[in-house]
Short mmCIF file of C-alpha atoms in Angstrom, two decimals:
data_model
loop_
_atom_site.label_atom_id
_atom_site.label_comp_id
_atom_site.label_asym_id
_atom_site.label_seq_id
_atom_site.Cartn_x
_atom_site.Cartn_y
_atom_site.Cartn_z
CA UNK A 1 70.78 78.18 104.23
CA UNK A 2 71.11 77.65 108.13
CA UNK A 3 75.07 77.31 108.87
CA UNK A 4 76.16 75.62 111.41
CA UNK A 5 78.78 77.25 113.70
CA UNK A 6 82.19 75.77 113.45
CA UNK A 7 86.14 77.43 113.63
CA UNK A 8 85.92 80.39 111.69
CA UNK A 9 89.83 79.63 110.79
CA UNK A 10 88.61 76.53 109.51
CA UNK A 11 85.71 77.87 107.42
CA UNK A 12 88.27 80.76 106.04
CA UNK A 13 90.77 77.97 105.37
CA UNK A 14 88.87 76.16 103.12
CA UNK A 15 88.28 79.21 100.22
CA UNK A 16 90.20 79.38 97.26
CA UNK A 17 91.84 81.97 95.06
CA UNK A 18 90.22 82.52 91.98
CA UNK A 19 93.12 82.43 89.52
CA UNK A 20 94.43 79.11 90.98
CA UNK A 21 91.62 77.44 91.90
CA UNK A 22 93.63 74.35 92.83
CA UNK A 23 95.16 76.54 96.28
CA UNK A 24 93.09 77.73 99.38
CA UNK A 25 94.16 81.35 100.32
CA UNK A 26 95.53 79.26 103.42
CA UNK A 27 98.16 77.21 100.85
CA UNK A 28 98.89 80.73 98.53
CA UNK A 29 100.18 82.76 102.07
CA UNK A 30 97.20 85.53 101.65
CA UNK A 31 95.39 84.18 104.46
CA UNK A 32 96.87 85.93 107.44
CA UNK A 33 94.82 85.65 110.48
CA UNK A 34 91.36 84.51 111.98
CA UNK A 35 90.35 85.94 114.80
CA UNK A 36 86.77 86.54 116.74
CA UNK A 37 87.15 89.37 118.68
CA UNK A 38 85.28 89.95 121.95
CA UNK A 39 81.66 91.19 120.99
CA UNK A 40 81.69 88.21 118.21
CA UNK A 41 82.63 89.68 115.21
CA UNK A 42 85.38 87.64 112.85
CA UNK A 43 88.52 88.84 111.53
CA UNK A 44 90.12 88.15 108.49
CA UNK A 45 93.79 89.33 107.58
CA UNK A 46 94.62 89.20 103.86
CA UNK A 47 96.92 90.40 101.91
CA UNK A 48 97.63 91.48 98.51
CA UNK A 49 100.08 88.99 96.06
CA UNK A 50 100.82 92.03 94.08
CA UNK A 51 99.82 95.52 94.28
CA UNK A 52 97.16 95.76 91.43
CA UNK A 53 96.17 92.23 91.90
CA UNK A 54 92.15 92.68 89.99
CA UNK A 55 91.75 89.10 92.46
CA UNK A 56 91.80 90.89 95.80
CA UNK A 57 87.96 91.91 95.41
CA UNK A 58 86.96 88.62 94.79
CA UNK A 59 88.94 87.13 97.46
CA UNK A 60 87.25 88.93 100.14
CA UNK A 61 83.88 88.46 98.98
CA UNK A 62 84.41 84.56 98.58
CA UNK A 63 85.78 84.66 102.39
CA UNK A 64 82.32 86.78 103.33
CA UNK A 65 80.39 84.69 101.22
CA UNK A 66 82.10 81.82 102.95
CA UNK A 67 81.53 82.38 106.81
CA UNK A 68 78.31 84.23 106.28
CA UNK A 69 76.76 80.79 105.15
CA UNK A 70 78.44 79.05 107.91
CA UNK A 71 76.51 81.54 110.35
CA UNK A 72 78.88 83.96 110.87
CA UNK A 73 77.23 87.21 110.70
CA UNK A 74 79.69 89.91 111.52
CA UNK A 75 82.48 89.80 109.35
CA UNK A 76 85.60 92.01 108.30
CA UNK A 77 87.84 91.35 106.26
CA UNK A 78 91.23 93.67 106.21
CA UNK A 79 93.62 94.16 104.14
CA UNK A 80 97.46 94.02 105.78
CA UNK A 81 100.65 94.95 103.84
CA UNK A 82 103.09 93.95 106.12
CA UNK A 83 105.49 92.04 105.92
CA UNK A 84 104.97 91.89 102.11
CA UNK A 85 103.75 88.76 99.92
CA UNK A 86 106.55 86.76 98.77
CA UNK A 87 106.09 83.89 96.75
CA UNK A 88 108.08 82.35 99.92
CA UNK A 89 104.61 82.58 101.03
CA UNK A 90 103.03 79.33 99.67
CA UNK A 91 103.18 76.58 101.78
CA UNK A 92 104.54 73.47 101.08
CA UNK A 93 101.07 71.67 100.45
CA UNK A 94 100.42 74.64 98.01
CA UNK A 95 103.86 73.87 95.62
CA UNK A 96 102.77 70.17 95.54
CA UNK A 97 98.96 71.15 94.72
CA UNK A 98 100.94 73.47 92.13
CA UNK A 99 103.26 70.99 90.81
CA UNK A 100 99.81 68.68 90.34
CA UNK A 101 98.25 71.09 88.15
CA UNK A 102 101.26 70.78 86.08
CA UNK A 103 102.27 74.63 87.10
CA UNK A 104 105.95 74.49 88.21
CA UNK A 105 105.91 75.96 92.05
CA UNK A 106 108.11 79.13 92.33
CA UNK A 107 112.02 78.60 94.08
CA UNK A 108 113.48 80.67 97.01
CA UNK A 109 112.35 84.23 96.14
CA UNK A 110 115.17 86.83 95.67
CA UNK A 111 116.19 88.67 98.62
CA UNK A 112 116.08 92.49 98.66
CA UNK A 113 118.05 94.27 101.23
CA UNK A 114 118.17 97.52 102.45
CA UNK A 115 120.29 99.50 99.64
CA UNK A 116 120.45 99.56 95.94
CA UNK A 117 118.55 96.72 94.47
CA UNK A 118 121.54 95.12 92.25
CA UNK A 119 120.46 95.06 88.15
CA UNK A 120 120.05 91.75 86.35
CA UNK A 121 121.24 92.05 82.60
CA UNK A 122 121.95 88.40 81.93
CA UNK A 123 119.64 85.94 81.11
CA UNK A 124 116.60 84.85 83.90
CA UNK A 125 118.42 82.40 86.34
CA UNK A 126 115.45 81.13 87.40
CA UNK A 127 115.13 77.46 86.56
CA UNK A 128 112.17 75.03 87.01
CA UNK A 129 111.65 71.57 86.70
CA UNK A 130 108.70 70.08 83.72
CA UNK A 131 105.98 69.49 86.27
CA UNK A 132 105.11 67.04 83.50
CA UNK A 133 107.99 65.39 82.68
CA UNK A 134 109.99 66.17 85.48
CA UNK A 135 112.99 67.40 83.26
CA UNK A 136 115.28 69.93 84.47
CA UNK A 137 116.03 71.01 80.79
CA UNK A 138 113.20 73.61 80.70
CA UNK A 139 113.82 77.49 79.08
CA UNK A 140 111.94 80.32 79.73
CA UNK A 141 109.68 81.53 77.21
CA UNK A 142 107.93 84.69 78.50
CA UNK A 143 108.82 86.12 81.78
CA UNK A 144 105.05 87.57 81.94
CA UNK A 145 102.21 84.95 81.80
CA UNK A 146 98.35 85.24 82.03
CA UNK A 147 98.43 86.28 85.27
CA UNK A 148 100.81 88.27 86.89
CA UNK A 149 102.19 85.68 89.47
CA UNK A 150 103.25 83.44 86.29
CA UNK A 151 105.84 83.04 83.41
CA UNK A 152 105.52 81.26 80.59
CA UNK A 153 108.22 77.88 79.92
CA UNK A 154 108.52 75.42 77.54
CA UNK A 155 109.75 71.71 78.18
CA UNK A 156 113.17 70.68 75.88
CA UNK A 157 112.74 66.95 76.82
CA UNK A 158 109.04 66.42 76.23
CA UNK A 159 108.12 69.65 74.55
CA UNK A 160 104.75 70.90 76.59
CA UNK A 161 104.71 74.42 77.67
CA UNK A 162 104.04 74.71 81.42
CA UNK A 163 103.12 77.49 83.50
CA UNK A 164 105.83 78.50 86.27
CA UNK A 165 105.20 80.81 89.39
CA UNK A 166 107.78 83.08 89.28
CA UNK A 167 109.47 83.62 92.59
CA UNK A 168 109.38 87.54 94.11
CA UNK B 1 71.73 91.35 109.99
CA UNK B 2 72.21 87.74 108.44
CA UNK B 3 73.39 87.61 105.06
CA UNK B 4 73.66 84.33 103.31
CA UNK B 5 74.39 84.97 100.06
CA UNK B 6 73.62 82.90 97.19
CA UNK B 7 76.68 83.63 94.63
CA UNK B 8 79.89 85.39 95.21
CA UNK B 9 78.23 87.98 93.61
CA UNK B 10 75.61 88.90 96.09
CA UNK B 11 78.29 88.87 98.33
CA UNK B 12 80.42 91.44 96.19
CA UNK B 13 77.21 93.28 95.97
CA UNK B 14 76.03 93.28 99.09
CA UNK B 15 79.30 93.97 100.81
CA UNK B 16 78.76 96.76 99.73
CA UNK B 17 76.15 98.64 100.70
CA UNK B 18 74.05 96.26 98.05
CA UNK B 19 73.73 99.60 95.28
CA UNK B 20 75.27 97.35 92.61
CA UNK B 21 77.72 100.12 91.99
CA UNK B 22 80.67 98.35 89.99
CA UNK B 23 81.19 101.42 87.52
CA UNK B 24 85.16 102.43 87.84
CA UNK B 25 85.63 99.78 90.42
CA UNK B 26 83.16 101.44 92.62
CA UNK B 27 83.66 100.36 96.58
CA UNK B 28 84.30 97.05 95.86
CA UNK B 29 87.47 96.83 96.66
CA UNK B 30 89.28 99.41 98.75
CA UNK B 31 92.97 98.45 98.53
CA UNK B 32 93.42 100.30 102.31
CA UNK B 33 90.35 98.47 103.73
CA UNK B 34 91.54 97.62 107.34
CA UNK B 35 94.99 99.23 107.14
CA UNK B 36 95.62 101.50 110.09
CA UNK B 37 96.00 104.75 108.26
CA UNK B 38 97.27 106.82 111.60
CA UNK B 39 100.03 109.93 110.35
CA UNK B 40 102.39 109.11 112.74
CA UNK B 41 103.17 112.28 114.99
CA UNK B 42 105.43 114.78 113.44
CA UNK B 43 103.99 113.84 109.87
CA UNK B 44 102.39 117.06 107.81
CA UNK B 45 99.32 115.37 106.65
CA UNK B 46 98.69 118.21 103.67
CA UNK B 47 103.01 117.42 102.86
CA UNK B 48 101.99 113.41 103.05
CA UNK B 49 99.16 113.66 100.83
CA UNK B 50 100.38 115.43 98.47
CA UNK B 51 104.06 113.08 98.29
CA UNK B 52 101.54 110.19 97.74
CA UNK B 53 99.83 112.15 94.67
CA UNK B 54 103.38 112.35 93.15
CA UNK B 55 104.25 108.91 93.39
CA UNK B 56 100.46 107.54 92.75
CA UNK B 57 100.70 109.80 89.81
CA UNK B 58 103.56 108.73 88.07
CA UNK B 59 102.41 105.05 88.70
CA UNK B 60 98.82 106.00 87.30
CA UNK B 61 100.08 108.05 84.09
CA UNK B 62 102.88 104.94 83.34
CA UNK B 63 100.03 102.52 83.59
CA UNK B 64 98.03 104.29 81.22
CA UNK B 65 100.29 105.22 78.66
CA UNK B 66 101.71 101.59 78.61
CA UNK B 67 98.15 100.36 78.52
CA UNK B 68 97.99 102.01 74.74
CA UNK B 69 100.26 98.99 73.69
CA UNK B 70 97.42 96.53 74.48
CA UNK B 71 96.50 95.18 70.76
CA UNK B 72 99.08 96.99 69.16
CA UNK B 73 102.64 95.15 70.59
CA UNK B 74 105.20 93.73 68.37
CA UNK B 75 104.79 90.32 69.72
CA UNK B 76 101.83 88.60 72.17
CA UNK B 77 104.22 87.38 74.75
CA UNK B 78 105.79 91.33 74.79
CA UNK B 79 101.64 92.76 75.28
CA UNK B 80 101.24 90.43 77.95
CA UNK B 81 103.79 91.70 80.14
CA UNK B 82 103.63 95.68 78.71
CA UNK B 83 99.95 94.80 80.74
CA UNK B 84 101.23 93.05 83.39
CA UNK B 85 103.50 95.96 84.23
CA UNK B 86 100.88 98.27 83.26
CA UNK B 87 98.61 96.59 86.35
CA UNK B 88 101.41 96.41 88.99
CA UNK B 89 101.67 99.86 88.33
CA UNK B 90 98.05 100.96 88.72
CA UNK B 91 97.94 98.89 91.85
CA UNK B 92 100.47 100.91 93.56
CA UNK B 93 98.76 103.91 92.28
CA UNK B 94 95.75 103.15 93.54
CA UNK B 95 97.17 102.14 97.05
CA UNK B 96 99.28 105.57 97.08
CA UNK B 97 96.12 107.69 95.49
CA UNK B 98 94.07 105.79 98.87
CA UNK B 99 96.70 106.68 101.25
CA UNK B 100 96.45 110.55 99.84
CA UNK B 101 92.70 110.29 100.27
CA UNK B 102 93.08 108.77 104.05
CA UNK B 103 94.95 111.75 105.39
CA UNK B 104 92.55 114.50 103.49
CA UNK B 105 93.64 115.67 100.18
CA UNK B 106 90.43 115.62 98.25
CA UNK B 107 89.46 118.20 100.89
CA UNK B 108 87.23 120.71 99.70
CA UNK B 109 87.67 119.34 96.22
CA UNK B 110 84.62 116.60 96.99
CA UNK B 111 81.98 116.92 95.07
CA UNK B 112 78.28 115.64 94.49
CA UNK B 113 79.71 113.97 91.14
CA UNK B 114 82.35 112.17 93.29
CA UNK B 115 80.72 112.37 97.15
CA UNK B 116 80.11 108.09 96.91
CA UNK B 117 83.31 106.77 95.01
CA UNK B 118 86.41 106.01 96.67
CA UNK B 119 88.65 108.75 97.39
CA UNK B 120 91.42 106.72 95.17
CA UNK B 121 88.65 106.58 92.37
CA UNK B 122 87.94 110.24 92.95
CA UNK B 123 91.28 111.51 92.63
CA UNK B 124 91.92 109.26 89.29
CA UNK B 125 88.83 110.22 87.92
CA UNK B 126 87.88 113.98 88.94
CA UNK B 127 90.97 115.68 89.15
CA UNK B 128 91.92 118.31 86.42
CA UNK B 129 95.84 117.97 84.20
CA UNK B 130 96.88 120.84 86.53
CA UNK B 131 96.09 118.92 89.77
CA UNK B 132 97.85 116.12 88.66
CA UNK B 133 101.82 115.92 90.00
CA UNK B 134 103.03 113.36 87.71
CA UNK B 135 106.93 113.99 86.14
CA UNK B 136 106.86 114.57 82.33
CA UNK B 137 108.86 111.83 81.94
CA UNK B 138 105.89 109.40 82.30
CA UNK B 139 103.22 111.70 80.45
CA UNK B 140 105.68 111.82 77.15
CA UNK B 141 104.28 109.68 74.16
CA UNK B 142 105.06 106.20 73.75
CA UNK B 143 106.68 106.89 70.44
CA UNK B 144 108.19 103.44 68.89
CA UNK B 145 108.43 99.98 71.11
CA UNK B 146 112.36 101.33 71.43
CA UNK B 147 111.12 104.25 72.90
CA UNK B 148 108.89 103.03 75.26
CA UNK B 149 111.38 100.37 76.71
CA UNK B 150 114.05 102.82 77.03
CA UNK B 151 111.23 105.19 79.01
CA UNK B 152 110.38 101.90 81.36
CA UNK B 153 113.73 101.42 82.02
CA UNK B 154 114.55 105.18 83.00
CA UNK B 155 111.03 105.40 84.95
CA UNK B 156 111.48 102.46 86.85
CA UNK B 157 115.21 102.65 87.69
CA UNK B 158 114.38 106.20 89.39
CA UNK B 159 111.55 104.85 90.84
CA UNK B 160 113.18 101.75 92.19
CA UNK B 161 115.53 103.56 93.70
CA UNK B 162 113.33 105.83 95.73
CA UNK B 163 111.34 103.01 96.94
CA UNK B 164 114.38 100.60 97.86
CA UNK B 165 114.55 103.61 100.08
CA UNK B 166 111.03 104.49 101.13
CA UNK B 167 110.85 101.47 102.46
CA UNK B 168 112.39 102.86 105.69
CA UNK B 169 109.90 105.89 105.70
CA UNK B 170 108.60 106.33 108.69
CA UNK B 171 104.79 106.58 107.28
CA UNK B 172 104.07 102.81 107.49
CA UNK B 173 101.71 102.38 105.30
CA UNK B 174 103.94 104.43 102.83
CA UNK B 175 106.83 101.90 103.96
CA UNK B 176 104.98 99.22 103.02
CA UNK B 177 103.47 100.31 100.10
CA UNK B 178 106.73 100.52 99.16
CA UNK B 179 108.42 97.02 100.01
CA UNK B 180 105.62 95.84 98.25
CA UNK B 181 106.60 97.61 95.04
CA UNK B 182 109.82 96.94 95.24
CA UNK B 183 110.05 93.14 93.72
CA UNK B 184 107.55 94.57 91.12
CA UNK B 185 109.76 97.37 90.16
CA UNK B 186 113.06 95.33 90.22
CA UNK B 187 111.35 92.94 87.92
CA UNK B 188 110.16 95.51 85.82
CA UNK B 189 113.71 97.67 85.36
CA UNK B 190 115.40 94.07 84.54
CA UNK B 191 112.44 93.23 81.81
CA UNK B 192 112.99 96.98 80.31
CA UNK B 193 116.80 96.71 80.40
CA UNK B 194 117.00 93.09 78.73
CA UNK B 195 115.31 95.08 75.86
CA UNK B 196 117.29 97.57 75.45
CA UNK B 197 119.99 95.22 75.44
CA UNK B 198 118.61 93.10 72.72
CA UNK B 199 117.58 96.36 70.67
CA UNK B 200 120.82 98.37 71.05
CA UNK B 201 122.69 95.20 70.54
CA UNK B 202 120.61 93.93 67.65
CA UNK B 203 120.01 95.10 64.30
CA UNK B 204 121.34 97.99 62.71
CA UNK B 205 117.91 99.20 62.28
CA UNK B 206 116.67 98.41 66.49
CA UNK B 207 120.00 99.89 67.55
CA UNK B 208 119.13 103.18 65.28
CA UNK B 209 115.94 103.46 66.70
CA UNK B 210 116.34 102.24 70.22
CA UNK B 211 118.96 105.24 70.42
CA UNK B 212 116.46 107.75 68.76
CA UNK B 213 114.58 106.06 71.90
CA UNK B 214 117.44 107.34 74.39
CA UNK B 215 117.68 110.52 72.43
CA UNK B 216 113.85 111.57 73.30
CA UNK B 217 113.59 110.21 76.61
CA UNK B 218 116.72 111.94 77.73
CA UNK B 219 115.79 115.63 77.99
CA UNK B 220 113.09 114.37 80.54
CA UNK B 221 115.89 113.41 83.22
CA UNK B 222 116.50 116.95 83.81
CA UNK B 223 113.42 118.05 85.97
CA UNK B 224 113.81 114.28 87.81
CA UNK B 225 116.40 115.09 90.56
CA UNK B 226 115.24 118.20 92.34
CA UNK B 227 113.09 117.92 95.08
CA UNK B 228 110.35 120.22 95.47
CA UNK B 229 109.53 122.01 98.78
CA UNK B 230 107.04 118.83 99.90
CA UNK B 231 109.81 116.30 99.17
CA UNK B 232 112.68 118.14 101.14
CA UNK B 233 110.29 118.88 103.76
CA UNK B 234 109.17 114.96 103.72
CA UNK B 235 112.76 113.75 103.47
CA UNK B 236 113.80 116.39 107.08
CA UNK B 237 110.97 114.37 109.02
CA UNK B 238 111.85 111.12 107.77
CA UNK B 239 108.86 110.13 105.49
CA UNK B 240 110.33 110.63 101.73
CA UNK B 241 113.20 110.57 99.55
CA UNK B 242 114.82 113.68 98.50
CA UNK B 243 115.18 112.79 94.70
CA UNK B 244 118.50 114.51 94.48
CA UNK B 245 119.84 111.73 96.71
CA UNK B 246 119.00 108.64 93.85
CA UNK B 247 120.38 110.86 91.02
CA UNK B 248 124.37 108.80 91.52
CA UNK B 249 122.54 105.45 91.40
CA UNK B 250 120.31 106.40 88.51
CA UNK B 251 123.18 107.57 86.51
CA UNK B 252 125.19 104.54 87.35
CA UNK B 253 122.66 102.06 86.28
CA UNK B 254 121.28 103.50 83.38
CA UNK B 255 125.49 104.03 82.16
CA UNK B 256 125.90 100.54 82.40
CA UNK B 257 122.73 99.30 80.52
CA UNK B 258 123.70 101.57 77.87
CA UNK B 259 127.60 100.99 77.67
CA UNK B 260 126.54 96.99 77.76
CA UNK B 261 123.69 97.68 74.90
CA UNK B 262 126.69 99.72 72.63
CA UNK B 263 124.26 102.88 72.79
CA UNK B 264 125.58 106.33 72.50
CA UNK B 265 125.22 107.84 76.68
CA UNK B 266 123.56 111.46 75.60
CA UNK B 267 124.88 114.32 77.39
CA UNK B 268 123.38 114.73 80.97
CA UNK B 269 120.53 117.53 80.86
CA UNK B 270 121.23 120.45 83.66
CA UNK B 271 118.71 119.79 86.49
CA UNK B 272 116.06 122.48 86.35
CA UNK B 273 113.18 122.86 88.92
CA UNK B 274 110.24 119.75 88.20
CA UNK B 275 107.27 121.83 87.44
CA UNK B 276 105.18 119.11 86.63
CA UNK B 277 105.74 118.19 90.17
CA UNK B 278 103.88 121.28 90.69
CA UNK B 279 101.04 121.26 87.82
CA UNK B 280 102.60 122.55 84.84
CA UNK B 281 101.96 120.04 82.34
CA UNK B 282 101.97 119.52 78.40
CA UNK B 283 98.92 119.00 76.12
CA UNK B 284 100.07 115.22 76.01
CA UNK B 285 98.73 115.02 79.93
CA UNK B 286 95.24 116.59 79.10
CA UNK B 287 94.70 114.44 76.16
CA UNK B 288 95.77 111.20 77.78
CA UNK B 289 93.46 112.30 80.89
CA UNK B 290 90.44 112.75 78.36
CA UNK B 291 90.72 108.83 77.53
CA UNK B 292 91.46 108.51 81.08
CA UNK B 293 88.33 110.26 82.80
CA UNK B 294 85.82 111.00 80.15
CA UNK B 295 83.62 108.10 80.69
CA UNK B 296 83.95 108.60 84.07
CA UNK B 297 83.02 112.22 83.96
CA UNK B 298 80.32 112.22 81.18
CA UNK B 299 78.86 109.58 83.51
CA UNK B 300 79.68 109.90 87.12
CA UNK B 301 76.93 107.86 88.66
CA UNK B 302 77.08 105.29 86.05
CA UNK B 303 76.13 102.06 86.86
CA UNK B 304 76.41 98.13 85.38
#
């Protein structure tokens, strides 16, 4: 297929991730930077959610894939660790996309200091709202879900389980 | 060159040199790829390298030996996150094993087996027990559930507290590694400590054998707070932690999960000098290795 030359931001803005298909890398806060440096080649910035995220190989092959068929031929995608992936990350179209897929979009992740990181023996604090229902009166059920972005709550007002992004 | 690729697949492929070499994760996913890995000046590379085995180490030993609870944990919910720990763990191994392979550790070690995998894949895969520099306290058997929480909680606190601190090393890509791991970690120790909580505090029969938990995972906290030459080298220039300087906040936190769970405290072990820092390991390292490496080894150009 013949591409036809456009914004490379706006070709890398419109891939996905693969575990929430519903966000564009843009929305989830891995999408970094675009950039087309002088002899024409494109730069992508990424960045890892979590360390041993198995999505990060994907991710840069769907953003090659991506501006390869809009025609652009020299591509690199790099990997940047700093400043760190928070789930402060996702953008505020991304926790409404989130909250339409009825997975409950993440609160203000903790903050970590320099110094001692303070241990948390009660129970999770974290709350969410049913993206269902919209009931506040939701308990955690698993504080690991099927991926490793997500924990696992249960609805006391209508019942569903729901999916919640955990905020780190 | 233009590449328009059909699938996502060609693209995986074909960003990669197109071999169709996915065996052990093969090149398709460097976790360094584009990170500026410069030693700062005043940086031993040989001392970095070999810091980053330690820590990649523990992180890829931890990850396997909680990987043996996949299928076999007492509840679903509890497997799921045993693996979900299990993989933030062997993601900051294999950034820390690719940081050790950026500044030159494989060295002379290279070989034609491992010549076209990934120096982080190359180190996991190819390395004998003695060239590993985990801590004992990671290679230890899982014994029960109790156990194993009570070994999370230990391994994590430690290493929570060196990375809180790493993350001022002035390696950056060490420094970030490190931020990185931190909200994993922290989420990790709290997950492990709840546990222990809701063991020691439980039953008559969880608190028994949570504490037969504390009782076997204690002697290991004795070779945990010396630093060997490397670290107290590392720490001088700046780069790492010297392990004797976490030992106060170690003791402190692990006290209070105890005290709070109504487990017995054993008695502190003496420190004594952390050989498996420096290769002297058990036969529980060699045989957890052999599931480890073997298919890699009997195999090393395997492809699928």
């Amino acid at each position: 297929m013949t591409g036809v030359l456009t914004d490379p931001r706006a070709v890398a803005e419109t891939v996905t991730d693969p575990e929430l298909p519903m966000l564009t890398l843009a929305d989830l806060g891995v999408l970094r930077d675009v950039r087309t440096e002088d002899d024409g080649t494109v730069i992508v910035d990424i960045t890892p959610t979590y360390s041993g995220c198995p999505a990060m190989g994907v991710m840069r092959a769907d953003l090659l894939h991506a501006l390869h068929s809009a025609g652009f031929d020299d591509v690199e995608v790099r990997t940047v660790l700093s400043p760190a992936w928070s789930t402060d990350w996702i953008s505020e179209a991304g926790r409404r996309k989130l909250a339409a897929a009825g997975i409950a979009p993440p609160g203000k992740a903790p903050v970590r200091p320099a110094g001692p990181v303070p241990l948390q023996l009660g129970p999770s604090r974290r709350t969410a709202a049913c993206p269902l229902c919209g009931s506040a009166d939701t308990v955690e059920q698993s504080e690991f879900g099927a991926t490793a972005c997500k924990a696992l709550r249960r609805c006391r007002s209508c019942g569903e389980p729901f999916e919640h992004v955990k905020e780190i | 060159m233009i590449l328009h690729e059909e699938t996502v697949y060609e693209a995986l492929d074909h960003a990669h040199g197109g071999e169709g070499h996915w065996a052990f994760g093969t090149g398709f996913d460097e976790p360094l790829a584009g990170v500026d890995t410069t030693v700062p000046e005043g940086i031993d590379p040989a001392d970095l390298g070999a810091y980053c085995l330690m820590l990649g180490d523990d992180a890829l030993v931890l990850a396997q030996r909680l990987t043996q609870w996949v299928t076999a944990a007492p509840e679903l919910e509890e497997e799921v996150a045993i693996g979900n720990t299990a993989l933030d763990l062997l993601g900051q191994a294999r950034l820390l094993l690719a940081r050790a392979g950026s500044v030159g550790v494989l060295g002379r070690s290279r070989t034609l087996a491992t010549d076209s995998i990934p120096d982080e894949d190359a180190l996991a895969y190819f390395r004998d027990p003695d060239e590993f520099r985990n801590t004992g306290l990671v290679a230890a058997e899982n014994g029960d559930f109790g156990q194993t929480v009570v070994r999370l909680l230990v391994a994590s606190t430690v290493r929570l507290a060196v990375f809180a601190r790493l993350r001022e090393s002035r390696d950056p890509v060490l420094a970030a590694i490190a931020a990185k791991g931190v909200n994993e970690l922290a989420y990790h120790r709290d997950h492990a400590a709840r546990w222990v909580l809701r063991l020691g505090d439980g039953t008559a029969e969880s608190h028994r054998r949570v504490q037969a938990g504390v009782d076997a995972v204690w002697p290991h906290l004795a070779d945990l707070f010396t630093a060997t030459d490397v670290e107290r080298r590392l720490t001088e220039a700046g780069v790492a932690v010297d392990p004797a300087d976490v030992r106060e906040e170690v003791v402190s936190v692990l006290t209070q999960v105890l005290d709070q769970a109504t487990l017995r405290v054993p008695e502190w072990p003496a420190d004594t000098p952390p050989r498996s820092r420096t290769g002297e390991h058990g036969p529980e390292l060699s045989a957890l290795l052999e599931t480890l490496q073997g298919l890699a080894r009997r195999h090393p150009a395997a492809t699928w």
